[in-house]
Amino acid sequence: MGAKHESTGAAGDGSQDGDRRIGRRALLVGGTAAAVGTAVLAREELARLWWRVPGVERPRQEGAVDYAAARWVAASDENWRRADRPDDFGVDMVIVHVTQGSFASAVKAFQDPSHRAATHYIVGQDGRVTQMIRELDVAYHAGNRDYNERSVGIEHEGFVDRPQDFTDAMYAASARLTAGICARYDIPLDREHIIGHVEVPGTDHTDPGPHWDWDRYMELVRRAATSAPSPGASKSA
């Protein structure tokens, strides 16, 4: 991936993001009360958040994917943080990235704990899709904590200044993936909710760059959303 990785947030993004474990809800553990504002935490809220007690983890099935057409390769734990989306953070956005390198170099970077950044998915020029972080969890990819918490990030293999890198197979596979994500979280199929990394407030990244064909991509996403069957979500935790 080289000295500069265009797509994901800088190392500071992970360290800044990592200090928020419960997000917008307050949970007092180890005392005699748990409250959100002045209201008593509801039974279903406790049932959902019990796994946040120190030493307890929410059950996950190893190797499970959220998109049936994806293969699972785990990112380093240092490049994301555990969550329970969309229960603790609503998901209302997909963010498009470009790797500024090969597929293999992106996978290697996201497995590197010192990289401190990763996306949920990588889409190759041949159309293959790899998932490295569960959609439940917050990936350090946008360079903006709020956008990390509310989005799913998708990398695309290639370089922003090489339009030939954005292949037909890549566009089609990514569009199917994005359509599936939007269906799961009821995300509108528009450019306010499907954006490029360059559009994230405060970022200094330029991807997916001027050669990414947004009109073509959005048409493919809408077409994929209306076609059936489409690879969907894994029901496994």
PDB file of C-alpha atoms in Angstrom:
ATOM      1  CA  MET A   1       0.000   0.000   0.000  1.00  0.00           C
ATOM      2  CA  GLY A   2       3.074   2.197   0.177  1.00  0.00           C
ATOM      3  CA  ALA A   3       3.793   5.261   2.220  1.00  0.00           C
ATOM      4  CA  LYS A   4       0.411   6.799   1.566  1.00  0.00           C
ATOM      5  CA  HIS A   5      -2.891   4.999   1.784  1.00  0.00           C
ATOM      6  CA  GLU A   6      -5.489   7.232   0.180  1.00  0.00           C
ATOM      7  CA  SER A   7      -8.695   5.662   1.298  1.00  0.00           C
ATOM      8  CA  THR A   8      -8.922   5.138   5.022  1.00  0.00           C
ATOM      9  CA  GLY A   9      -8.435   7.518   7.913  1.00  0.00           C
ATOM     10  CA  ALA A  10      -5.065   8.273   9.414  1.00  0.00           C
ATOM     11  CA  ALA A  11      -3.700   6.609  12.521  1.00  0.00           C
ATOM     12  CA  GLY A  12      -5.167   9.323  14.688  1.00  0.00           C
ATOM     13  CA  ASP A  13      -8.638   8.320  13.605  1.00  0.00           C
ATOM     14  CA  GLY A  14      -8.386   4.993  15.386  1.00  0.00           C
ATOM     15  CA  SER A  15      -6.960   6.405  18.599  1.00  0.00           C
ATOM     16  CA  GLN A  16      -9.552   9.156  18.771  1.00  0.00           C
ATOM     17  CA  ASP A  17     -12.403   6.811  17.937  1.00  0.00           C
ATOM     18  CA  GLY A  18     -11.362   4.060  20.290  1.00  0.00           C
ATOM     19  CA  ASP A  19     -12.205   5.901  23.490  1.00  0.00           C
ATOM     20  CA  ARG A  20     -15.955   5.679  22.993  1.00  0.00           C
ATOM     21  CA  ARG A  21     -17.142   2.174  23.859  1.00  0.00           C
ATOM     22  CA  ILE A  22     -20.862   2.602  24.474  1.00  0.00           C
ATOM     23  CA  GLY A  23     -21.575   5.570  22.240  1.00  0.00           C
ATOM     24  CA  ARG A  24     -24.594   7.737  22.822  1.00  0.00           C
ATOM     25  CA  ARG A  25     -26.107   5.634  25.608  1.00  0.00           C
ATOM     26  CA  ALA A  26     -24.916   5.773  29.198  1.00  0.00           C
ATOM     27  CA  LEU A  27     -24.528   2.454  31.009  1.00  0.00           C
ATOM     28  CA  LEU A  28     -23.384   2.270  34.608  1.00  0.00           C
ATOM     29  CA  VAL A  29     -21.928  -1.176  35.338  1.00  0.00           C
ATOM     30  CA  GLY A  30     -20.764  -2.413  38.709  1.00  0.00           C
ATOM     31  CA  GLY A  31     -23.011  -0.064  40.670  1.00  0.00           C
ATOM     32  CA  THR A  32     -26.607  -0.435  41.677  1.00  0.00           C
ATOM     33  CA  ALA A  33     -28.248   1.481  38.841  1.00  0.00           C
ATOM     34  CA  ALA A  34     -28.248   1.792  35.085  1.00  0.00           C
ATOM     35  CA  ALA A  35     -29.903   4.807  33.514  1.00  0.00           C
ATOM     36  CA  VAL A  36     -30.380   6.644  30.271  1.00  0.00           C
ATOM     37  CA  GLY A  37     -31.068  10.250  31.198  1.00  0.00           C
ATOM     38  CA  THR A  38     -33.593  10.105  34.001  1.00  0.00           C
ATOM     39  CA  ALA A  39     -35.450   7.006  32.780  1.00  0.00           C
ATOM     40  CA  VAL A  40     -34.898   3.498  34.106  1.00  0.00           C
ATOM     41  CA  LEU A  41     -33.188   1.304  31.515  1.00  0.00           C
ATOM     42  CA  ALA A  42     -35.854  -0.907  29.942  1.00  0.00           C
ATOM     43  CA  ARG A  43     -35.633  -4.676  30.175  1.00  0.00           C
ATOM     44  CA  GLU A  44     -35.032  -5.046  26.448  1.00  0.00           C
ATOM     45  CA  GLU A  45     -32.267  -2.450  26.672  1.00  0.00           C
ATOM     46  CA  LEU A  46     -30.556  -4.460  29.378  1.00  0.00           C
ATOM     47  CA  ALA A  47     -30.985  -7.628  27.348  1.00  0.00           C
ATOM     48  CA  ARG A  48     -29.292  -5.969  24.404  1.00  0.00           C
ATOM     49  CA  LEU A  49     -26.443  -4.425  26.367  1.00  0.00           C
ATOM     50  CA  TRP A  50     -25.613  -7.177  28.873  1.00  0.00           C
ATOM     51  CA  TRP A  51     -22.564  -8.161  26.847  1.00  0.00           C
ATOM     52  CA  ARG A  52     -20.959  -4.771  27.533  1.00  0.00           C
ATOM     53  CA  VAL A  53     -20.285  -5.779  31.136  1.00  0.00           C
ATOM     54  CA  PRO A  54     -16.494  -6.045  31.587  1.00  0.00           C
ATOM     55  CA  GLY A  55     -15.296  -9.545  30.753  1.00  0.00           C
ATOM     56  CA  VAL A  56     -18.451 -10.421  28.796  1.00  0.00           C
ATOM     57  CA  GLU A  57     -18.566 -10.337  25.006  1.00  0.00           C
ATOM     58  CA  ARG A  58     -21.587 -10.498  22.733  1.00  0.00           C
ATOM     59  CA  PRO A  59     -21.592 -13.909  21.047  1.00  0.00           C
ATOM     60  CA  ARG A  60     -20.280 -13.831  17.470  1.00  0.00           C
ATOM     61  CA  GLN A  61     -19.964 -16.680  15.016  1.00  0.00           C
ATOM     62  CA  GLU A  62     -16.405 -16.878  13.766  1.00  0.00           C
ATOM     63  CA  GLY A  63     -16.154 -16.221  10.045  1.00  0.00           C
ATOM     64  CA  ALA A  64     -19.760 -15.037   9.653  1.00  0.00           C
ATOM     65  CA  VAL A  65     -20.367 -12.433   6.945  1.00  0.00           C
ATOM     66  CA  ASP A  66     -23.113  -9.875   6.460  1.00  0.00           C
ATOM     67  CA  TYR A  67     -23.075 -10.196   2.668  1.00  0.00           C
ATOM     68  CA  ALA A  68     -23.483 -13.713   1.337  1.00  0.00           C
ATOM     69  CA  ALA A  69     -21.201 -13.188  -1.673  1.00  0.00           C
ATOM     70  CA  ALA A  70     -18.280 -12.072   0.498  1.00  0.00           C
ATOM     71  CA  ARG A  71     -15.455 -14.132   1.928  1.00  0.00           C
ATOM     72  CA  TRP A  72     -14.253 -13.374   5.442  1.00  0.00           C
ATOM     73  CA  VAL A  73     -10.721 -12.219   6.276  1.00  0.00           C
ATOM     74  CA  ALA A  74     -10.449 -10.574   9.697  1.00  0.00           C
ATOM     75  CA  ALA A  75      -8.924  -7.119  10.112  1.00  0.00           C
ATOM     76  CA  SER A  76      -6.730  -6.396  13.118  1.00  0.00           C
ATOM     77  CA  ASP A  77      -8.693  -5.575  16.266  1.00  0.00           C
ATOM     78  CA  GLU A  78      -6.773  -2.290  16.406  1.00  0.00           C
ATOM     79  CA  ASN A  79      -8.452  -1.064  13.220  1.00  0.00           C
ATOM     80  CA  TRP A  80     -12.059  -1.148  14.442  1.00  0.00           C
ATOM     81  CA  ARG A  81     -14.069  -1.209  17.653  1.00  0.00           C
ATOM     82  CA  ARG A  82     -16.815  -3.498  18.859  1.00  0.00           C
ATOM     83  CA  ALA A  83     -20.368  -2.203  18.682  1.00  0.00           C
ATOM     84  CA  ASP A  84     -23.938  -3.441  18.280  1.00  0.00           C
ATOM     85  CA  ARG A  85     -25.125  -1.499  15.268  1.00  0.00           C
ATOM     86  CA  PRO A  86     -27.764  -0.470  14.440  1.00  0.00           C
ATOM     87  CA  ASP A  87     -28.964  -0.704  18.058  1.00  0.00           C
ATOM     88  CA  ASP A  88     -26.321   1.588  19.521  1.00  0.00           C
ATOM     89  CA  PHE A  89     -25.513   3.577  16.369  1.00  0.00           C
ATOM     90  CA  GLY A  90     -27.922   3.927  13.467  1.00  0.00           C
ATOM     91  CA  VAL A  91     -26.432   3.131  10.056  1.00  0.00           C
ATOM     92  CA  ASP A  92     -27.513   5.583   7.353  1.00  0.00           C
ATOM     93  CA  MET A  93     -24.570   5.874   4.976  1.00  0.00           C
ATOM     94  CA  VAL A  94     -22.216   3.981   2.664  1.00  0.00           C
ATOM     95  CA  ILE A  95     -18.780   5.503   2.042  1.00  0.00           C
ATOM     96  CA  VAL A  96     -16.844   4.665  -1.132  1.00  0.00           C
ATOM     97  CA  HIS A  97     -13.033   4.453  -0.943  1.00  0.00           C
ATOM     98  CA  VAL A  98     -10.196   3.595  -3.325  1.00  0.00           C
ATOM     99  CA  THR A  99      -7.219   1.651  -1.999  1.00  0.00           C
ATOM    100  CA  GLN A 100      -4.337   3.416  -3.794  1.00  0.00           C
ATOM    101  CA  GLY A 101      -2.808  -0.012  -4.140  1.00  0.00           C
ATOM    102  CA  SER A 102      -3.548  -3.627  -4.906  1.00  0.00           C
ATOM    103  CA  PHE A 103      -6.224  -5.801  -3.339  1.00  0.00           C
ATOM    104  CA  ALA A 104      -3.570  -7.799  -1.511  1.00  0.00           C
ATOM    105  CA  SER A 105      -1.871  -4.682  -0.146  1.00  0.00           C
ATOM    106  CA  ALA A 106      -5.181  -3.414   1.249  1.00  0.00           C
ATOM    107  CA  VAL A 107      -5.847  -6.722   3.004  1.00  0.00           C
ATOM    108  CA  LYS A 108      -2.325  -6.701   4.436  1.00  0.00           C
ATOM    109  CA  ALA A 109      -2.684  -3.121   5.691  1.00  0.00           C
ATOM    110  CA  PHE A 110      -6.005  -3.844   7.393  1.00  0.00           C
ATOM    111  CA  GLN A 111      -4.473  -6.848   9.150  1.00  0.00           C
ATOM    112  CA  ASP A 112      -1.647  -4.649  10.449  1.00  0.00           C
ATOM    113  CA  PRO A 113      -2.433  -3.330  13.969  1.00  0.00           C
ATOM    114  CA  SER A 114      -0.216  -0.298  13.419  1.00  0.00           C
ATOM    115  CA  HIS A 115      -2.257   0.834  10.412  1.00  0.00           C
ATOM    116  CA  ARG A 116      -5.110   1.997  12.681  1.00  0.00           C
ATOM    117  CA  ALA A 117      -7.606   2.106   9.814  1.00  0.00           C
ATOM    118  CA  ALA A 118      -9.725  -0.333   7.808  1.00  0.00           C
ATOM    119  CA  THR A 119     -13.005  -0.594   5.929  1.00  0.00           C
ATOM    120  CA  HIS A 120     -15.716  -3.202   6.320  1.00  0.00           C
ATOM    121  CA  TYR A 121     -15.313  -4.465   2.739  1.00  0.00           C
ATOM    122  CA  ILE A 122     -12.821  -4.539  -0.129  1.00  0.00           C
ATOM    123  CA  VAL A 123     -13.985  -5.005  -3.727  1.00  0.00           C
ATOM    124  CA  GLY A 124     -11.428  -6.197  -6.265  1.00  0.00           C
ATOM    125  CA  GLN A 125     -11.097  -5.313  -9.936  1.00  0.00           C
ATOM    126  CA  ASP A 126     -12.269  -8.862 -10.707  1.00  0.00           C
ATOM    127  CA  GLY A 127     -15.452  -8.339  -8.654  1.00  0.00           C
ATOM    128  CA  ARG A 128     -14.485 -10.425  -5.628  1.00  0.00           C
ATOM    129  CA  VAL A 129     -15.701  -9.091  -2.281  1.00  0.00           C
ATOM    130  CA  THR A 130     -13.875  -9.586   1.010  1.00  0.00           C
ATOM    131  CA  GLN A 131     -15.386  -8.584   4.350  1.00  0.00           C
ATOM    132  CA  MET A 132     -12.869  -7.721   7.080  1.00  0.00           C
ATOM    133  CA  ILE A 133     -15.078  -6.080   9.740  1.00  0.00           C
ATOM    134  CA  ARG A 134     -18.653  -6.918  10.694  1.00  0.00           C
ATOM    135  CA  GLU A 135     -21.286  -4.307   9.909  1.00  0.00           C
ATOM    136  CA  LEU A 136     -22.209  -4.531  13.590  1.00  0.00           C
ATOM    137  CA  ASP A 137     -18.896  -2.900  14.429  1.00  0.00           C
ATOM    138  CA  VAL A 138     -17.369   0.534  13.860  1.00  0.00           C
ATOM    139  CA  ALA A 139     -14.536   0.569  11.337  1.00  0.00           C
ATOM    140  CA  TYR A 140     -11.908   3.306  11.421  1.00  0.00           C
ATOM    141  CA  HIS A 141     -12.194   4.395   7.814  1.00  0.00           C
ATOM    142  CA  ALA A 142     -13.690   7.852   7.401  1.00  0.00           C
ATOM    143  CA  GLY A 143     -11.360  10.035   9.475  1.00  0.00           C
ATOM    144  CA  ASN A 144     -14.446  11.332  11.307  1.00  0.00           C
ATOM    145  CA  ARG A 145     -15.878   9.615  14.395  1.00  0.00           C
ATOM    146  CA  ASP A 146     -19.517  10.421  13.698  1.00  0.00           C
ATOM    147  CA  TYR A 147     -19.254   9.198  10.117  1.00  0.00           C
ATOM    148  CA  ASN A 148     -17.457   6.040  11.251  1.00  0.00           C
ATOM    149  CA  GLU A 149     -20.267   5.228  13.649  1.00  0.00           C
ATOM    150  CA  ARG A 150     -23.049   5.736  11.123  1.00  0.00           C
ATOM    151  CA  SER A 151     -21.527   4.246   7.958  1.00  0.00           C
ATOM    152  CA  VAL A 152     -20.327   1.116   6.201  1.00  0.00           C
ATOM    153  CA  GLY A 153     -17.045   1.580   4.342  1.00  0.00           C
ATOM    154  CA  ILE A 154     -16.208  -0.099   1.019  1.00  0.00           C
ATOM    155  CA  GLU A 155     -12.715  -0.097  -0.502  1.00  0.00           C
ATOM    156  CA  HIS A 156     -12.150  -0.506  -4.240  1.00  0.00           C
ATOM    157  CA  GLU A 157      -8.895  -1.851  -5.636  1.00  0.00           C
ATOM    158  CA  GLY A 158      -6.984   0.663  -7.720  1.00  0.00           C
ATOM    159  CA  PHE A 159      -5.648   4.186  -7.987  1.00  0.00           C
ATOM    160  CA  VAL A 160      -7.687   7.379  -8.196  1.00  0.00           C
ATOM    161  CA  ASP A 161      -5.762   8.642 -11.244  1.00  0.00           C
ATOM    162  CA  ARG A 162      -6.243   5.445 -13.291  1.00  0.00           C
ATOM    163  CA  PRO A 163      -9.781   5.210 -14.698  1.00  0.00           C
ATOM    164  CA  GLN A 164      -8.972   1.789 -16.178  1.00  0.00           C
ATOM    165  CA  ASP A 165      -8.788   0.406 -12.641  1.00  0.00           C
ATOM    166  CA  PHE A 166     -12.543   0.840 -12.201  1.00  0.00           C
ATOM    167  CA  THR A 167     -13.670  -2.231 -14.108  1.00  0.00           C
ATOM    168  CA  ASP A 168     -17.142  -3.377 -15.102  1.00  0.00           C
ATOM    169  CA  ALA A 169     -16.845  -6.293 -12.681  1.00  0.00           C
ATOM    170  CA  MET A 170     -15.901  -3.963  -9.832  1.00  0.00           C
ATOM    171  CA  TYR A 171     -18.751  -1.545 -10.453  1.00  0.00           C
ATOM    172  CA  ALA A 172     -21.291  -4.361 -10.690  1.00  0.00           C
ATOM    173  CA  ALA A 173     -20.091  -6.196  -7.566  1.00  0.00           C
ATOM    174  CA  SER A 174     -19.852  -3.019  -5.522  1.00  0.00           C
ATOM    175  CA  ALA A 175     -23.315  -1.905  -6.628  1.00  0.00           C
ATOM    176  CA  ARG A 176     -24.833  -5.215  -5.509  1.00  0.00           C
ATOM    177  CA  LEU A 177     -23.026  -4.920  -2.177  1.00  0.00           C
ATOM    178  CA  THR A 178     -24.175  -1.342  -1.625  1.00  0.00           C
ATOM    179  CA  ALA A 179     -27.749  -2.181  -2.604  1.00  0.00           C
ATOM    180  CA  GLY A 180     -27.760  -4.984  -0.025  1.00  0.00           C
ATOM    181  CA  ILE A 181     -26.390  -2.719   2.706  1.00  0.00           C
ATOM    182  CA  CYS A 182     -28.955  -0.030   1.919  1.00  0.00           C
ATOM    183  CA  ALA A 183     -31.777  -2.594   2.021  1.00  0.00           C
ATOM    184  CA  ARG A 184     -30.668  -3.875   5.437  1.00  0.00           C
ATOM    185  CA  TYR A 185     -30.660  -0.438   7.045  1.00  0.00           C
ATOM    186  CA  ASP A 186     -33.314   1.289   4.919  1.00  0.00           C
ATOM    187  CA  ILE A 187     -30.745   3.747   3.535  1.00  0.00           C
ATOM    188  CA  PRO A 188     -32.009   5.966   0.685  1.00  0.00           C
ATOM    189  CA  LEU A 189     -30.388   5.267  -2.665  1.00  0.00           C
ATOM    190  CA  ASP A 190     -29.108   8.762  -3.256  1.00  0.00           C
ATOM    191  CA  ARG A 191     -25.876  10.746  -3.190  1.00  0.00           C
ATOM    192  CA  GLU A 192     -26.623  12.184   0.242  1.00  0.00           C
ATOM    193  CA  HIS A 193     -26.341   8.712   1.736  1.00  0.00           C
ATOM    194  CA  ILE A 194     -23.929   7.002  -0.678  1.00  0.00           C
ATOM    195  CA  ILE A 195     -20.860   9.220  -0.702  1.00  0.00           C
ATOM    196  CA  GLY A 196     -17.152   9.291  -1.404  1.00  0.00           C
ATOM    197  CA  HIS A 197     -14.445   9.575   1.218  1.00  0.00           C
ATOM    198  CA  VAL A 198     -13.637  13.014  -0.153  1.00  0.00           C
ATOM    199  CA  GLU A 199     -17.090  14.182   0.969  1.00  0.00           C
ATOM    200  CA  VAL A 200     -16.561  13.357   4.636  1.00  0.00           C
ATOM    201  CA  PRO A 201     -16.171  16.573   6.668  1.00  0.00           C
ATOM    202  CA  GLY A 202     -12.631  17.196   7.858  1.00  0.00           C
ATOM    203  CA  THR A 203     -10.971  14.604   5.632  1.00  0.00           C
ATOM    204  CA  ASP A 204      -7.861  15.308   3.562  1.00  0.00           C
ATOM    205  CA  HIS A 205      -8.469  12.353   1.238  1.00  0.00           C
ATOM    206  CA  THR A 206      -9.553  12.660  -2.392  1.00  0.00           C
ATOM    207  CA  ASP A 207     -10.930   9.198  -3.159  1.00  0.00           C
ATOM    208  CA  PRO A 208     -12.719   7.855  -5.060  1.00  0.00           C
ATOM    209  CA  GLY A 209     -11.436  10.645  -7.314  1.00  0.00           C
ATOM    210  CA  PRO A 210     -12.598  12.292 -10.539  1.00  0.00           C
ATOM    211  CA  HIS A 211     -12.629   9.082 -12.577  1.00  0.00           C
ATOM    212  CA  TRP A 212     -15.192   7.314 -10.395  1.00  0.00           C
ATOM    213  CA  ASP A 213     -18.399   7.355 -12.468  1.00  0.00           C
ATOM    214  CA  TRP A 214     -21.037   8.278  -9.931  1.00  0.00           C
ATOM    215  CA  ASP A 215     -23.910   8.397 -12.439  1.00  0.00           C
ATOM    216  CA  ARG A 216     -23.099   4.892 -13.636  1.00  0.00           C
ATOM    217  CA  TYR A 217     -22.574   3.598 -10.109  1.00  0.00           C
ATOM    218  CA  MET A 218     -25.830   4.974  -8.730  1.00  0.00           C
ATOM    219  CA  GLU A 219     -27.764   3.555 -11.682  1.00  0.00           C
ATOM    220  CA  LEU A 220     -26.220   0.145 -11.028  1.00  0.00           C
ATOM    221  CA  VAL A 221     -27.055   0.380  -7.314  1.00  0.00           C
ATOM    222  CA  ARG A 222     -30.697   1.225  -8.056  1.00  0.00           C
ATOM    223  CA  ARG A 223     -30.882  -1.549 -10.635  1.00  0.00           C
ATOM    224  CA  ALA A 224     -29.410  -4.049  -8.174  1.00  0.00           C
ATOM    225  CA  ALA A 225     -31.909  -2.940  -5.518  1.00  0.00           C
ATOM    226  CA  THR A 226     -34.844  -3.812  -7.755  1.00  0.00           C
ATOM    227  CA  SER A 227     -33.504  -7.117  -9.056  1.00  0.00           C
ATOM    228  CA  ALA A 228     -33.901 -10.436  -7.267  1.00  0.00           C
ATOM    229  CA  PRO A 229     -32.443 -12.568  -5.964  1.00  0.00           C
ATOM    230  CA  SER A 230     -29.508 -10.583  -4.595  1.00  0.00           C
ATOM    231  CA  PRO A 231     -26.898 -11.856  -2.119  1.00  0.00           C
ATOM    232  CA  GLY A 232     -28.064 -10.659   1.266  1.00  0.00           C
ATOM    233  CA  ALA A 233     -27.279 -10.684   4.919  1.00  0.00           C
ATOM    234  CA  SER A 234     -26.001 -13.543   6.966  1.00  0.00           C
ATOM    235  CA  LYS A 235     -28.343 -14.181   9.877  1.00  0.00           C
ATOM    236  CA  SER A 236     -25.508 -15.356  12.097  1.00  0.00           C
ATOM    237  CA  ALA A 237     -24.371 -13.115  14.942  1.00  0.00           C
TER     238      ALA A 237
END
